Structures are given as C-alpha cells and as structure tokens.
XYZ file of C-alpha atoms in Angstrom:
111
model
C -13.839 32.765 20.510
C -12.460 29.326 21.406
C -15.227 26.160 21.547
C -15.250 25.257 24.890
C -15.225 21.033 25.051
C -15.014 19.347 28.366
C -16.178 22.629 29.632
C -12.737 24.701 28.686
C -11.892 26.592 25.462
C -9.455 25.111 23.005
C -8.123 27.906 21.183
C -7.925 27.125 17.583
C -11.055 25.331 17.023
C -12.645 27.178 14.922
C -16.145 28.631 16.028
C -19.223 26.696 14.910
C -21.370 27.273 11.645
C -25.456 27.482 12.210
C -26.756 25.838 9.170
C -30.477 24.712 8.747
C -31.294 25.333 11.878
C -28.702 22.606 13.256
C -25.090 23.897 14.723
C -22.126 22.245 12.492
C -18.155 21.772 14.371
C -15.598 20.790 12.738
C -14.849 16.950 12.831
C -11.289 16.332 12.761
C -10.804 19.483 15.507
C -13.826 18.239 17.998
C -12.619 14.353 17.782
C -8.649 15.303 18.575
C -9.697 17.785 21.262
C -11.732 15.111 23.122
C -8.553 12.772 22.641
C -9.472 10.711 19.368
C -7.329 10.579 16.274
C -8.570 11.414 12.422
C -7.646 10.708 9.215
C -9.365 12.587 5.989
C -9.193 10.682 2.615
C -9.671 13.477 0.523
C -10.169 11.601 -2.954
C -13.330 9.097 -1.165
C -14.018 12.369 1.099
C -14.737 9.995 4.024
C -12.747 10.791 7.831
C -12.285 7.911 9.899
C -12.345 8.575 13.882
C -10.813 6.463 16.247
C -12.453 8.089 19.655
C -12.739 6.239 22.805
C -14.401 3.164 21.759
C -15.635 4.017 18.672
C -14.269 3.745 15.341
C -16.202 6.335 12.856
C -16.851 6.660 9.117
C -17.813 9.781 7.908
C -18.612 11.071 4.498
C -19.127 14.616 3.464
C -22.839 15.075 1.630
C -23.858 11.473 3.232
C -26.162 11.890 6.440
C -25.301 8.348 7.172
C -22.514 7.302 9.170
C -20.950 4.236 10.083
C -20.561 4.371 14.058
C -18.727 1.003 14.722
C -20.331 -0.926 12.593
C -23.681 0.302 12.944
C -25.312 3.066 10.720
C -26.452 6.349 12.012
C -28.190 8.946 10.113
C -27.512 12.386 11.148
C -30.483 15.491 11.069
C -27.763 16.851 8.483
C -25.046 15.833 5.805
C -21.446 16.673 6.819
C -19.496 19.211 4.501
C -16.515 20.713 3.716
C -15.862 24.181 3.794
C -12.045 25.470 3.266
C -10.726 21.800 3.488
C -12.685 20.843 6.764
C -15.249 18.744 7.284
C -18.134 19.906 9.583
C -20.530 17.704 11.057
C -23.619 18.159 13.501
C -22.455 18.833 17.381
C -25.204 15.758 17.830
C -23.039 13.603 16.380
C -21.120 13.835 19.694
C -23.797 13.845 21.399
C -24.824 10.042 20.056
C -21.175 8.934 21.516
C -22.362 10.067 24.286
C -21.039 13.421 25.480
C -23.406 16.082 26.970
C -23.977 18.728 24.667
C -25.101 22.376 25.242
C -25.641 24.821 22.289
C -25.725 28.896 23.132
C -25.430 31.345 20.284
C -22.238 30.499 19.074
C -20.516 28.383 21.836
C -21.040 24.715 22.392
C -20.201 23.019 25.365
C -19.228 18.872 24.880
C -18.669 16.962 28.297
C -17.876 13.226 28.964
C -21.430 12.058 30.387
C-alpha cells in the first residue's frame, strides 16, 4: 500500500515500520516525495536533507539531529534496515507538516 504524503499515495514508498511504539518512514523516500533532495554517506552513516528551508543531518543509532543548525532529539534513533534509513514520521512533523498515523498509513501535509 502506497504512503499517502500531501494527502495522495506515492507508490514506491515503502510502507512504514511500528517500532517501540513510535511509526518509522523511510528518510531519503519521505524527504524527495515532499520535494527535498538526500544524500546518504554510507561510511559516517549520516543523510543530509536539503527540504524547503531546512538543511538536515541525520545519523543512524543517534536520536539527535542537526535541524539547521540547531539540535533536535528525536523519541527514537534512526536505523537502517536493507540499506535505508528510517526515521520517526515526527521528525516531519517538527518541520512542520501535519501528521496523521492510522494502522499502517501515514498522512504528511504542508501545514
């Protein structure tokens, strides 16, 4: 089932992962979908995201990350499963797109 994001599904996102109780998308999918660029250093494991106005750093196992200078520490660490990195859907939600979580789908919209 596609993740819908601005309120229509984007095929070929691949469906999110319920961890810990918090619901995990992957990065690099989410940020281009929404019209941001990414770039995965695999050796440092760290993404940088240019979306909108925000420039991201993002490293998998580190809760923190580096939202345009300013640190942010997420409810959970990103990860990497089969070469992607996943982070919390609240991530988006702090760069302020309206979030909904049901079951399996999650809605982002611009606010």
């Amino acid at each position: 089932m596609p993740t819908p994001l601005e309120g229509t599904g984007i095929d070929g996102i691949p469906e999110p992962i319920l961890g810990a109780g918090t619901t995990f998308v992957p990065l690099a999918n989410v940020s281009q979908a929404l019209g941001g660029y990414a770039h995965y250093d695999h050796e440092s494991k760290i993404a940088n995201i240019e979306l909108g106005d925000y420039q991201l750093a993002v490293q998998a196992d580190n809760p923190e990350v580096n939202i345009s200078g300013q640190l942010v520490t997420l409810q959970a660490a990103p990860f990497i499963d089969q070469d992607v990195m996943w982070v919390p859907v609240r991530l988006f939600q702090t760069l302020g797109y309206d979030m909904n979580v049901d079951g399996d789908q999650v809605t982002l919209k611009s606010a």
